[in-house]
XYZ file of C-alpha atoms in Angstrom:
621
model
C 16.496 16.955 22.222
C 13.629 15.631 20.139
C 14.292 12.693 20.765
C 14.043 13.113 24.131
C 10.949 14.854 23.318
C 9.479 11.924 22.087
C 10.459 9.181 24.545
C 9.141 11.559 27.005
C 5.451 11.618 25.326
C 5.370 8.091 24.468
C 6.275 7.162 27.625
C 3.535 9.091 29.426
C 0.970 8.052 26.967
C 2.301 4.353 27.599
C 1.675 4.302 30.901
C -1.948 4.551 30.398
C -2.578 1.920 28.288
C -3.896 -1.598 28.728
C -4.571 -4.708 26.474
C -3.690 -3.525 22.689
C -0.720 -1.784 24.511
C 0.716 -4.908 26.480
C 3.761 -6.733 25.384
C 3.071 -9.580 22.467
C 3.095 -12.872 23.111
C 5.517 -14.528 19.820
C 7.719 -11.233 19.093
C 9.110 -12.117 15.242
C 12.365 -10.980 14.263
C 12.247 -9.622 10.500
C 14.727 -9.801 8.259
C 15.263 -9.365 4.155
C 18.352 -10.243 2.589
C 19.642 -8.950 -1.578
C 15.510 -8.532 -1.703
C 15.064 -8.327 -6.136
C 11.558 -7.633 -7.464
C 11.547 -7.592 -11.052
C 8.917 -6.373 -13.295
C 7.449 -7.082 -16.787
C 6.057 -4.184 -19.210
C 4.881 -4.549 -22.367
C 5.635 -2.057 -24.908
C 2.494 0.156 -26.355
C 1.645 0.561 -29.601
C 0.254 -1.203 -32.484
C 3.453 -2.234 -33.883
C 4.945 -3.619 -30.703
C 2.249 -5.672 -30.197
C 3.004 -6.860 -33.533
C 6.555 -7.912 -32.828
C 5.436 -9.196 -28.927
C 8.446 -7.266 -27.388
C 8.399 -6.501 -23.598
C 10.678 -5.110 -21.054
C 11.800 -6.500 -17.555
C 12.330 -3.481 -15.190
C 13.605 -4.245 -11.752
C 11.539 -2.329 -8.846
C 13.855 -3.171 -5.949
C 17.645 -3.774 -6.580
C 19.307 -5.752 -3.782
C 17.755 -4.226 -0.474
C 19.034 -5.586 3.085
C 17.917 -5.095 5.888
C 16.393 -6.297 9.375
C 14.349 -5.051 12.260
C 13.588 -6.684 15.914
C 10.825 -6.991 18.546
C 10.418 -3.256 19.462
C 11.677 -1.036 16.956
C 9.889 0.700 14.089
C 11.526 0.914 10.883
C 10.925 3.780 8.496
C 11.446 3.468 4.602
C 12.067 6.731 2.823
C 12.018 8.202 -0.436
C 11.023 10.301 -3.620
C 7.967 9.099 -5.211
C 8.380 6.131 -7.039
C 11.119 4.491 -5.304
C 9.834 1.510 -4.383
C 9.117 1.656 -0.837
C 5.567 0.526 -1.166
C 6.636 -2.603 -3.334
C 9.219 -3.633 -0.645
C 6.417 -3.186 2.193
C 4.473 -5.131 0.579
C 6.989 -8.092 -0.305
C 7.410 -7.847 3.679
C 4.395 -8.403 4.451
C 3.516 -11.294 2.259
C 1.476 -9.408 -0.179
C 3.795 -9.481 -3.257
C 3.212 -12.244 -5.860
C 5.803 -11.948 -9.749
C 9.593 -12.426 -9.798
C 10.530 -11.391 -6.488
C 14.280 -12.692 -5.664
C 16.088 -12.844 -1.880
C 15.271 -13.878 1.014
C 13.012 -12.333 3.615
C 12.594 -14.549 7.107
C 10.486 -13.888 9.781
C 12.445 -15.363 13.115
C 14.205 -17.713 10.625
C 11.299 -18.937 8.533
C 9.873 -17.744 5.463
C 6.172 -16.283 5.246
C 3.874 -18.620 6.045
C -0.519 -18.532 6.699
C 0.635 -19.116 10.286
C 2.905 -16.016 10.273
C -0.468 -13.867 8.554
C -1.974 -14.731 11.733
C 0.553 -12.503 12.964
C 0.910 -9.862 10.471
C -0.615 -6.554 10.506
C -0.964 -4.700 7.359
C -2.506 -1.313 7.234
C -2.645 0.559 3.431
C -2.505 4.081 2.737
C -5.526 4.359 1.602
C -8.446 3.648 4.627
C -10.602 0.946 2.979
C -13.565 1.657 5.430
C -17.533 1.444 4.698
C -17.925 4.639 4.403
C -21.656 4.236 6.262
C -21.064 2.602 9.190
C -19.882 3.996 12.343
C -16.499 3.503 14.449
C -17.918 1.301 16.928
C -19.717 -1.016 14.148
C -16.462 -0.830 11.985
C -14.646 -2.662 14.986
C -17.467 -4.672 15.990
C -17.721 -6.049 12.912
C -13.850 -6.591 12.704
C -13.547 -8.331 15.567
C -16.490 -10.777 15.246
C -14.424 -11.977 12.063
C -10.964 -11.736 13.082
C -11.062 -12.928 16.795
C -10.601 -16.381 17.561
C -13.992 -18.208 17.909
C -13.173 -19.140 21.501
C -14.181 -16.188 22.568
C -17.820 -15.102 23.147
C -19.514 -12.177 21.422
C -19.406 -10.210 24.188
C -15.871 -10.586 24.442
C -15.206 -9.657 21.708
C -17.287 -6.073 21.555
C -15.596 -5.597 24.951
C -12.293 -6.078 22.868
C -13.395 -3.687 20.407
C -14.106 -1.181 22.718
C -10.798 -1.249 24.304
C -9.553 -0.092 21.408
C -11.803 2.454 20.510
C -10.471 4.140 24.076
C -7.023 3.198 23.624
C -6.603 5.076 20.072
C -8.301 8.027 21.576
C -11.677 7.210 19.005
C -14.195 7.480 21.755
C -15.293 11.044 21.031
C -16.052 9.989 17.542
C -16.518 6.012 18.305
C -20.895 6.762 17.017
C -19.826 8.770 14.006
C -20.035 7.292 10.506
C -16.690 6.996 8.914
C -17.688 8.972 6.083
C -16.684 9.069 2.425
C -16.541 11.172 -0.821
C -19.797 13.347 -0.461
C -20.608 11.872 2.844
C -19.128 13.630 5.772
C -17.460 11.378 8.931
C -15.037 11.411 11.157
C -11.454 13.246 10.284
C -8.764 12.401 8.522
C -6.743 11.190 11.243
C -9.518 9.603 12.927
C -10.300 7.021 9.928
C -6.129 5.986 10.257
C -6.655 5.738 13.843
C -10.026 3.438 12.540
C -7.638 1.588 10.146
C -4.617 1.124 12.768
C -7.385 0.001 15.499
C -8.677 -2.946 13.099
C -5.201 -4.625 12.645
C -4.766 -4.410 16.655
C -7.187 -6.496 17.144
C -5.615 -9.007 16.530
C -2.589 -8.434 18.352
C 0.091 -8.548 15.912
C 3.475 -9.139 16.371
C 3.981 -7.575 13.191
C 2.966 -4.330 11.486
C 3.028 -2.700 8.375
C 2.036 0.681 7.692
C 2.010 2.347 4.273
C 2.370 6.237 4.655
C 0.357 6.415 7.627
C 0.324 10.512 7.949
C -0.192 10.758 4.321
C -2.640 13.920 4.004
C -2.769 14.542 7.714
C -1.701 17.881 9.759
C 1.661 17.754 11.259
C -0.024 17.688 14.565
C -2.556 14.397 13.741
C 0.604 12.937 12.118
C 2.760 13.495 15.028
C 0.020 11.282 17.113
C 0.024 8.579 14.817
C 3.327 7.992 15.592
C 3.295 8.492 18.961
C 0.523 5.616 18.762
C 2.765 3.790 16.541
C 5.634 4.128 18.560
C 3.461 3.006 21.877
C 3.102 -0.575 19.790
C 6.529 -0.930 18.785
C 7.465 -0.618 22.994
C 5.295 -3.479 23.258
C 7.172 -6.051 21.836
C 6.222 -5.259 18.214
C 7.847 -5.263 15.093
C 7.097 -2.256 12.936
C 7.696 -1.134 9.414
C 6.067 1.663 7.871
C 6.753 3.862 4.855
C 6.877 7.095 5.210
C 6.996 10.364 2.832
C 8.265 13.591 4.589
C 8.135 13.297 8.110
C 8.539 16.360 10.180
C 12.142 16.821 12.264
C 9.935 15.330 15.192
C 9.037 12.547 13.698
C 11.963 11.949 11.929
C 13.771 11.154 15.379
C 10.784 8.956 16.477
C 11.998 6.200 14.409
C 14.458 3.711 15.587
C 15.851 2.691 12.200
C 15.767 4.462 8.681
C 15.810 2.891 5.395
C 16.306 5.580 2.505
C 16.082 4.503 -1.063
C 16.466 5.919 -4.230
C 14.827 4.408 -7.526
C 15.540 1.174 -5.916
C 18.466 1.023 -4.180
C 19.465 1.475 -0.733
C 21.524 4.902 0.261
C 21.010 4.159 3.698
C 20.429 1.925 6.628
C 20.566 2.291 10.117
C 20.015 3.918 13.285
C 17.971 7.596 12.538
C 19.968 8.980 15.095
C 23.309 8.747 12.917
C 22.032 9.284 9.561
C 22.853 13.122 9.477
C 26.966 11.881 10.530
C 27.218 9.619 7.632
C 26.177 11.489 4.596
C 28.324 14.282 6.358
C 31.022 11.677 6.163
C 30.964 10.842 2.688
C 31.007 14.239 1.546
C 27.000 15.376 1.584
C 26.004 17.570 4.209
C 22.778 20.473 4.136
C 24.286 23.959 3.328
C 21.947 25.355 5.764
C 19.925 23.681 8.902
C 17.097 22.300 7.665
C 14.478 18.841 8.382
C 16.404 15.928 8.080
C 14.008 14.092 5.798
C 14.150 16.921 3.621
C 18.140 16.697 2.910
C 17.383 13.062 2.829
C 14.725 13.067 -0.165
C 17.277 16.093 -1.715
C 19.736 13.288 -1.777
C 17.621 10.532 -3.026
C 16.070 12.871 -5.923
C 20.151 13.627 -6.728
C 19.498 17.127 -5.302
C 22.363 19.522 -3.556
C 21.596 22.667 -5.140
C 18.554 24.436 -6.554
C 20.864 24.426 -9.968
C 21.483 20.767 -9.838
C 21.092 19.188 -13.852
C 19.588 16.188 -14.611
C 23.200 14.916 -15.676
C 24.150 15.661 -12.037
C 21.313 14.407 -10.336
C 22.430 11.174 -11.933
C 25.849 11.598 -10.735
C 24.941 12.423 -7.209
C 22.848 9.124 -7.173
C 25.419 6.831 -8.481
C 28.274 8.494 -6.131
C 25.486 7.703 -2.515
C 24.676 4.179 -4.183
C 28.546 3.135 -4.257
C 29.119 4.886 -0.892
C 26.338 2.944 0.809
C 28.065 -0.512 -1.125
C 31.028 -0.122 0.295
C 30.735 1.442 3.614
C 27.388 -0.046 5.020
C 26.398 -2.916 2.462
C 29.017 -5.530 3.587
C 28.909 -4.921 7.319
C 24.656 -4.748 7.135
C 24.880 -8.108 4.853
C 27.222 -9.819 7.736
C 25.011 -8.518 10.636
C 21.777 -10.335 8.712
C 23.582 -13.032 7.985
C 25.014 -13.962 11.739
C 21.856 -12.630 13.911
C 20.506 -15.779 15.582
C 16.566 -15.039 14.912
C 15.259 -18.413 16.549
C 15.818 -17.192 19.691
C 12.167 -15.615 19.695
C 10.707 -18.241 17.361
C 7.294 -18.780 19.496
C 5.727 -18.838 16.528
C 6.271 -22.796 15.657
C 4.424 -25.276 13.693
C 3.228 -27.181 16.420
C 0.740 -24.840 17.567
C -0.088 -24.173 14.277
C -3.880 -22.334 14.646
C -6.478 -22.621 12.488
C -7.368 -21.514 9.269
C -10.122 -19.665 10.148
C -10.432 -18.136 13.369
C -14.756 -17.777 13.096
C -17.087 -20.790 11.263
C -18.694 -20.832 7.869
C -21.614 -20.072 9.658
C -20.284 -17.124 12.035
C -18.752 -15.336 8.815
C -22.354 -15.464 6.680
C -23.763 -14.198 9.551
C -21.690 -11.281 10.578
C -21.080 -10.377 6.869
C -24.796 -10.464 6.250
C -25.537 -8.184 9.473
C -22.822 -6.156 8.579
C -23.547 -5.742 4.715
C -27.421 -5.152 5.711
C -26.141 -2.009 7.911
C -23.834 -0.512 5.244
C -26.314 -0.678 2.688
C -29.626 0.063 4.440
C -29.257 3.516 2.795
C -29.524 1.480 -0.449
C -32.468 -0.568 0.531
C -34.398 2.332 1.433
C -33.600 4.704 -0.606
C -36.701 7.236 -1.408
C -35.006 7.820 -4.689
C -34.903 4.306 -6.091
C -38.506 3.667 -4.081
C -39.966 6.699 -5.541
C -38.679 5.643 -9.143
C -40.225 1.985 -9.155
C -43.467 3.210 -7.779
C -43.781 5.841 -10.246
C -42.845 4.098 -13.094
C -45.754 0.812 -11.070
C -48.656 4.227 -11.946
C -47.498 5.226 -14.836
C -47.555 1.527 -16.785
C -50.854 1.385 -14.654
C -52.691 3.879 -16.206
C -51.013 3.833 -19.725
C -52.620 0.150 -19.591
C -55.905 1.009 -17.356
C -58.319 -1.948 -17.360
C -57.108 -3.534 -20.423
C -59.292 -6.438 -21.978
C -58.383 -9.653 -23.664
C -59.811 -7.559 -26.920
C -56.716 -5.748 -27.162
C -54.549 -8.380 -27.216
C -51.526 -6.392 -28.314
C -51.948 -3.790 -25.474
C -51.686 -6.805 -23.338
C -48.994 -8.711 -24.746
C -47.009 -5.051 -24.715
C -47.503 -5.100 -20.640
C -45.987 -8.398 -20.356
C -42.665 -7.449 -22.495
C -42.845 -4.641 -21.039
C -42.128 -6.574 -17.509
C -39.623 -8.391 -18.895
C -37.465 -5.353 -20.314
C -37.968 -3.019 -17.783
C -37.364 -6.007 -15.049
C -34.016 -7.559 -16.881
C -31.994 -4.201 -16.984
C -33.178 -2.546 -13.368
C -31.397 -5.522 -11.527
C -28.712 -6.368 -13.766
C -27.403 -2.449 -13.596
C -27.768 -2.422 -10.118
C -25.568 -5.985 -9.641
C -23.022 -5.088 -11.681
C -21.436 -2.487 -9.995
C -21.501 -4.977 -6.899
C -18.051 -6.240 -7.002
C -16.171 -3.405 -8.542
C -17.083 -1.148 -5.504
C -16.453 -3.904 -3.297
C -13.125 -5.096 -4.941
C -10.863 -3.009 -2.521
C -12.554 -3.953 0.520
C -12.447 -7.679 -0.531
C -8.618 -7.637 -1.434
C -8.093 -6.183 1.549
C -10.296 -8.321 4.284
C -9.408 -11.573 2.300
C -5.568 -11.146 2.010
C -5.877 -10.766 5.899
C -7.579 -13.930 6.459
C -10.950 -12.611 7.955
C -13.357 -15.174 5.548
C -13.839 -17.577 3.310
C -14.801 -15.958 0.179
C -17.661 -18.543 -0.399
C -19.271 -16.936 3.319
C -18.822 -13.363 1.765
C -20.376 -14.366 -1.982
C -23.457 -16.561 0.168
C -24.220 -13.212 2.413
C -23.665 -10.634 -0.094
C -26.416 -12.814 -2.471
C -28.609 -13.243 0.518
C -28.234 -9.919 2.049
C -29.526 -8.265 -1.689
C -32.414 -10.344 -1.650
C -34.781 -8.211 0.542
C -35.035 -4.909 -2.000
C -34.399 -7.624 -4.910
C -37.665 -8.923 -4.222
C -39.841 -5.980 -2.355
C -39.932 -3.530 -5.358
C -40.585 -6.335 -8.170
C -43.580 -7.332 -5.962
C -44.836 -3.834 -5.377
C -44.756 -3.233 -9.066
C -46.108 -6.231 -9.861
C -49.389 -5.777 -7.445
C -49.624 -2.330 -8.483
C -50.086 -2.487 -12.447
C -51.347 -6.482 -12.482
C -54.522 -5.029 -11.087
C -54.653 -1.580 -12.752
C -54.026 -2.933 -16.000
C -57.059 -5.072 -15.361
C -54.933 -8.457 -15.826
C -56.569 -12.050 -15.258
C -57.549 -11.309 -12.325
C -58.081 -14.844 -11.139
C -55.266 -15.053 -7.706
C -53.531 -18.004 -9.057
C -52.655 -16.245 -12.726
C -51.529 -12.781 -10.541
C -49.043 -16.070 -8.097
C -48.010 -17.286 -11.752
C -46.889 -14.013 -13.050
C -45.326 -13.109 -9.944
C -43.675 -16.074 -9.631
C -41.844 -15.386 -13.282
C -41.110 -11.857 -12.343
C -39.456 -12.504 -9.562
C -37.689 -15.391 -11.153
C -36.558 -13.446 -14.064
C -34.783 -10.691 -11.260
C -32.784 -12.882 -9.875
C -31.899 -14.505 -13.368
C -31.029 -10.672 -13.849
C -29.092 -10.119 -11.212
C -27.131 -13.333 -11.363
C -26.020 -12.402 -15.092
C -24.864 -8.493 -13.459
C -22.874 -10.330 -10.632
C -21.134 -12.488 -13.303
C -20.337 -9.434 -15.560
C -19.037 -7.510 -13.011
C -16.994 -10.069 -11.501
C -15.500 -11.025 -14.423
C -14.263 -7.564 -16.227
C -14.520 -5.830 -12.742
C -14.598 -2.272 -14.387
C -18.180 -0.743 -14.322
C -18.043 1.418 -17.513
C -16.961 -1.939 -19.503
C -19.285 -3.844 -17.512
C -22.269 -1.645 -18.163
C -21.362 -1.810 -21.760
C -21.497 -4.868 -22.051
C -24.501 -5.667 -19.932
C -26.498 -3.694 -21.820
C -25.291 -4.969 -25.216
C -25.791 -8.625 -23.808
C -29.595 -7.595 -22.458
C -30.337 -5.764 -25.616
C -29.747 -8.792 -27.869
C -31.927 -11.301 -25.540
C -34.607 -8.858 -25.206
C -34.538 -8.375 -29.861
C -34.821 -12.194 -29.622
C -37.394 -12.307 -27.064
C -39.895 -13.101 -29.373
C -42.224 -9.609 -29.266
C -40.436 -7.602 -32.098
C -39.181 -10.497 -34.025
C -41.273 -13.503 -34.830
C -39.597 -14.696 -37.807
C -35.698 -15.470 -36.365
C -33.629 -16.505 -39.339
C -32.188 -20.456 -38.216
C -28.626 -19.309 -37.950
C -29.236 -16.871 -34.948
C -31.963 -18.823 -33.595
C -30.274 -20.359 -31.263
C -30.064 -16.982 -28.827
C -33.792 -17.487 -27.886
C -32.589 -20.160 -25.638
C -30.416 -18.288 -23.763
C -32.333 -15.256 -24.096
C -33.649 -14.595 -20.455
C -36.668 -12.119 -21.531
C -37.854 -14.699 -24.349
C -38.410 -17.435 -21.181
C -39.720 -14.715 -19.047
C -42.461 -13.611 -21.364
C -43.583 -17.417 -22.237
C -44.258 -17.907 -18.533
C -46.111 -14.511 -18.493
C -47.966 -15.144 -21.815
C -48.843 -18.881 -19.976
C -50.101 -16.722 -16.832
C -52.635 -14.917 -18.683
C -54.267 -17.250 -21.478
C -54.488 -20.691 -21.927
C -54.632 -23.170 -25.048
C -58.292 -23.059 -26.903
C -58.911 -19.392 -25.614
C -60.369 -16.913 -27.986
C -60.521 -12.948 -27.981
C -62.471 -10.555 -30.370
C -60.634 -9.659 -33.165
C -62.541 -7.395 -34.946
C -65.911 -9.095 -36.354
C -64.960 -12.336 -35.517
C -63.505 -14.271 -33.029
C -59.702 -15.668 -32.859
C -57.801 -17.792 -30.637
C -55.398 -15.941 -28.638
C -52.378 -18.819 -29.627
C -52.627 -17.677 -33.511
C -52.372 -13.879 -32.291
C -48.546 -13.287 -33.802
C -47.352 -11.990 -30.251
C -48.140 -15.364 -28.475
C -48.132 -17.595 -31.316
C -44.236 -16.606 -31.670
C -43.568 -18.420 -27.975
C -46.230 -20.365 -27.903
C -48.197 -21.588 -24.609
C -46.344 -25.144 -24.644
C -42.852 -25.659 -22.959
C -43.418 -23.750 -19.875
C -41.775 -26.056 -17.479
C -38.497 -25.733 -20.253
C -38.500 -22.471 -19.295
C -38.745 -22.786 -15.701
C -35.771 -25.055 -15.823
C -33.901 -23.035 -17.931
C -34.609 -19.653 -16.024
C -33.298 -21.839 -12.720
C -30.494 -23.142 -14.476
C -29.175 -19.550 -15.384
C -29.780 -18.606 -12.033
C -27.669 -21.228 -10.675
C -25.086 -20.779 -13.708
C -24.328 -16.681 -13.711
C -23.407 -16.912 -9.955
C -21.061 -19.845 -10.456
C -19.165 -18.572 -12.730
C -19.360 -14.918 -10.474
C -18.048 -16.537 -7.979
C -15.456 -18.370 -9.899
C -14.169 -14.894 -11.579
C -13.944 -13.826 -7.904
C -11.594 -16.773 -7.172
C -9.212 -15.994 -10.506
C -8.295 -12.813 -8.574
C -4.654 -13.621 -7.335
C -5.203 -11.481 -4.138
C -8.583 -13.141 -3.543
C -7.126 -17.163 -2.889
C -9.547 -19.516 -0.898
């Protein structure tokens, strides 16, 4: 009768559908064969490290299985089982010692069958600032082939903002932690409605009610349910599904720290456990006698020596009264019969241009973060700090030469760390999102590292030049407006030296506690050998004043202010400003060194960021 039930809404809400609704073009036949996915850990503690012992544990044992064009598969199980490690491995996500065979009509996982592939995870990666109209927008501009215009593709969008029911919500932010958006359901619906634009033939779904009411769960399904009729493959994961949705899906996969109990039709699940021997004492959900049975459970008394028992007894049944007979039907299906998907029309790699991708990135990463670029807070900080330095060092004169020289290393330190904090959480936030939007194939990772750098640029550049005009001229600075260009000109060039060095860090340890640790410890040791609080660097540490970048920032401030031969009153006589210890410890010479030096760190710190991007196994060119 649920069942029923269920055809009976699907099949209404099918009948209004259009375009992501319609029957796919190359349908793929899935199947997985004795799939094996075997796992190294490595022993804790001091003394196993010592001895270099580890421990191979295997994840999945053996599972079979296969699902066609129009059905919807659903995995279940405890906690732990492994049914997000096998959808992963199914959809082509799953690098280490993974064993079997999984074909997709015939062939094994290919970049033309990701063209294909839908994967959405359990948890929504979604900006958490930009709408649900811009989230799609955005989508499809990347993930849409580039024969189609624009316009074509918004229009696409927007078919399936009204065809996953998001129009109510379609100008509401998504929303984060903090930050309120749309619903819970709404942001899966958000999630579900950027794989369909693609069309896929297949699609994976990990615990896509997870945290939702039974009612928003029951129409994600019924959403769900509406692809599968049209042609689609589906395979989701699922936790405790209601008795509703329990009978929504075609075919049900149950495991149990591994291994298969169960697979087959989730209409005659209930008559085999009742055949072996394992039926519910009382009525109850289905799914919940299932993940009883998986956990080892028949009785609120049950030990942990007879959970064991229970699980051993279901794994043995399911060998020999469904593993032979599912093994066979694999093995004999004749999955070329809907193998559209061939090499010959092979598409390309990238369905948008270099070009296209910086673009749409940068518009896209310039929306998401314009709360960032004008943020009162960080605005309000710079500027105060700009009045304060100001009028600490009102109208200062060339007589108090160490006032001056102060300023200057004063830009330098308060300049290096501002930027390189604010860069280095940059790709830790980011790293989900970037995992995510790279393993599907939506851009190059060299269009996403050229936007993000010049979408940062704007605020990267605004607030050093608004400090820079507000204390050069309070401070009463050479006020000549080629020495204010000069000084500028080093500030500025120091930032992004800054910022390239935060971008590296974070990129390489990609953990922002660690990475602000050892920013600052890296910042605090070229600012000590900048050449303002130690003039006298023993030879054997010398050599960090070359890659120290406040010691090349303050020589090309030093250079903006005084030149060789000038003098200052010292006292009762006059001096010359290069014998003042301050100066005289960088000297005025050497300031193109420095230029070229400060340019070649620039150039250096976001190589090797981007090559630490590139080292990350999920993020592959």
């Amino acid at each position: 009768m649920a069942a029923q039930m269920v055809d009976i809404e699907a099949q209404s809400s099918f009948e209004q559908t259009s375009s992501i609704f319609n029957k796919v073009e190359s349908p793929i036949s899935l199947k997985f064969h004795e799939v094996v996915y075997t796992v190294t850990i490595k022993k804790q503690g001091w003394l196993n490290k010592m001895k270099n012992k580890s421990l191979e544990k295997q994840i999945l044992k053996g599972i079979t299985g296969m699902v066609l064009p129009g059905e919807m598969l659903a995995m279940l199980g405890p906690s732990g089982c492994g049914k997000t490690t096998l959808l992963t491995a199914l959809g082509g996500r799953l690098s280490g010692k993974l064993n079997g065979t999984i074909t997709y009509n015939g062939k094994p996982f290919s970049s033309i069958m990701k063209r294909y592939t839908g994967f959405v995870p359990q948890d929504d990666v979604l900006y958490p600032h930009l709408t649900v109209t811009e989230t799609l927008i955005f989508t499809a501009l990347l993930r849409l082939p580039k024969d189609l215009t624009s316009q074509e593709k918004v229009t696409h969008a927007e078919d399936v903002i009204n065809q996953l029911r998001l129009t109510r919500c379609k100008n509401v932010i998504i929303g984060g932690p903090g930050l309120r958006g749309v619903s819970g359901g709404e942001r899966k619906r958000v999630s579900i409605g950027q794989e369909m634009l693609i069309n896929p033939s297949l699609l994976f779904l990990d615990e896509p009610t997870s945290g939702l009411d039974s009612t928003t769960a029951q129409r994600i399904v019924s959403t769900i349910r509406e692809l599968a009729r049209g042609g689609r493959t589906v395979v989701m994961t699922i936790h405790q599904p209601s008795s509703k949705l329990f009978y929504a899906f075609h075919k049900v996969l149950l495991l149990s720290e591994g291994n298969s109990l169960f697979f087959g039709k989730g209409s005659e699940v209930m008559s085999y456990f009742d055949s072996i021997g394992f039926s519910p004492s009382v009525a109850m959900n289905p799914s919940d006698f299932l993940l009883d049975l998986a956990n080892g459970i028949l009785s609120d008394d049950s030990s942990c020596s007879g959970q064991n028992e229970i699980k051993q007894k279901l794994v043995l049944a399911y060998k020999s009264n469904l593993a032979n007979n599912l093994k066979a039907e694999v093995l004999e299906f004749d999955d070329h019969m809907n193998d559209d998907v061939s090499e010959n029309k092979k598409p390309e790699r990238w369905t948008t241009t270099w070009s296209q991708q910086v673009m749409v990135l940068l518009r896209r990463g310039v929306k998401e973060r314009r709360h960032e670029f004008f943020s009162s807070l960080k605005i309000g900080q710079v500027i105060a700090v700009s009045f304060l330095t100001g009028l600490l060092w009102w109208q200062s004169e060339t007589s108090h030469l160490q006032d001056q020289s102060g300023l200057l290393f004063f830009y330098t330190g308060f300049w290096g760390f501002f930027p390189l904090f604010q860069a280095i959480f940059t790709f830790p936030q980011e790293r989900l999102m970037l995992c995510k939007e790279r393993s599907s194939g939506m851009y190059r990772l060299s269009s996403y590292f050229v936007s993000r750098t010049l979408g940062d640029l704007p605020m990267e550049m605004v607030l050093p030049t608004l400090f820079c005009i507000i204390t050069y001229y309070m401070a009463g600075l050479k006020p000549s407006f080629g020495s204010f260009m000069y000084a500028l000109f080093a500030l500025l060039l120091s930032v992004l030296v800054s910022q390239g060095l935060g971008l590296a860090l974070g990129a390489l340890v990609m953990d922002q506690k660690s990475a602000t640790i050892l920013g600052s410890v890296i910042m605090l040791s070229f600012t000590l050998a900048g050449g303002y609080y130690v003039q006298h660097v023993p030879g054997f540490i010398s050599w960090i004043k070359f890659l120290s970048i406040s010691q090349h920032t303050y020589k090309l401030l030093i250079g903006s202010q005084y030149e060789r031969g000038q003098t200052y009153q010292c006292g009762d006589r006059t001096c010359l400003v290069t014998d003042f210890p301050a100066v005289n410890s960088v000297g005025l010479d050497g300031q193109v060194i420095s230029i070229v030096m400060l340019v070649v760190m620039l150039v250096l710190y976001r190589v090797i960021a981007y090559l630490a991007l590139m080292r990350i196994g999920v993020l592959k060119r």
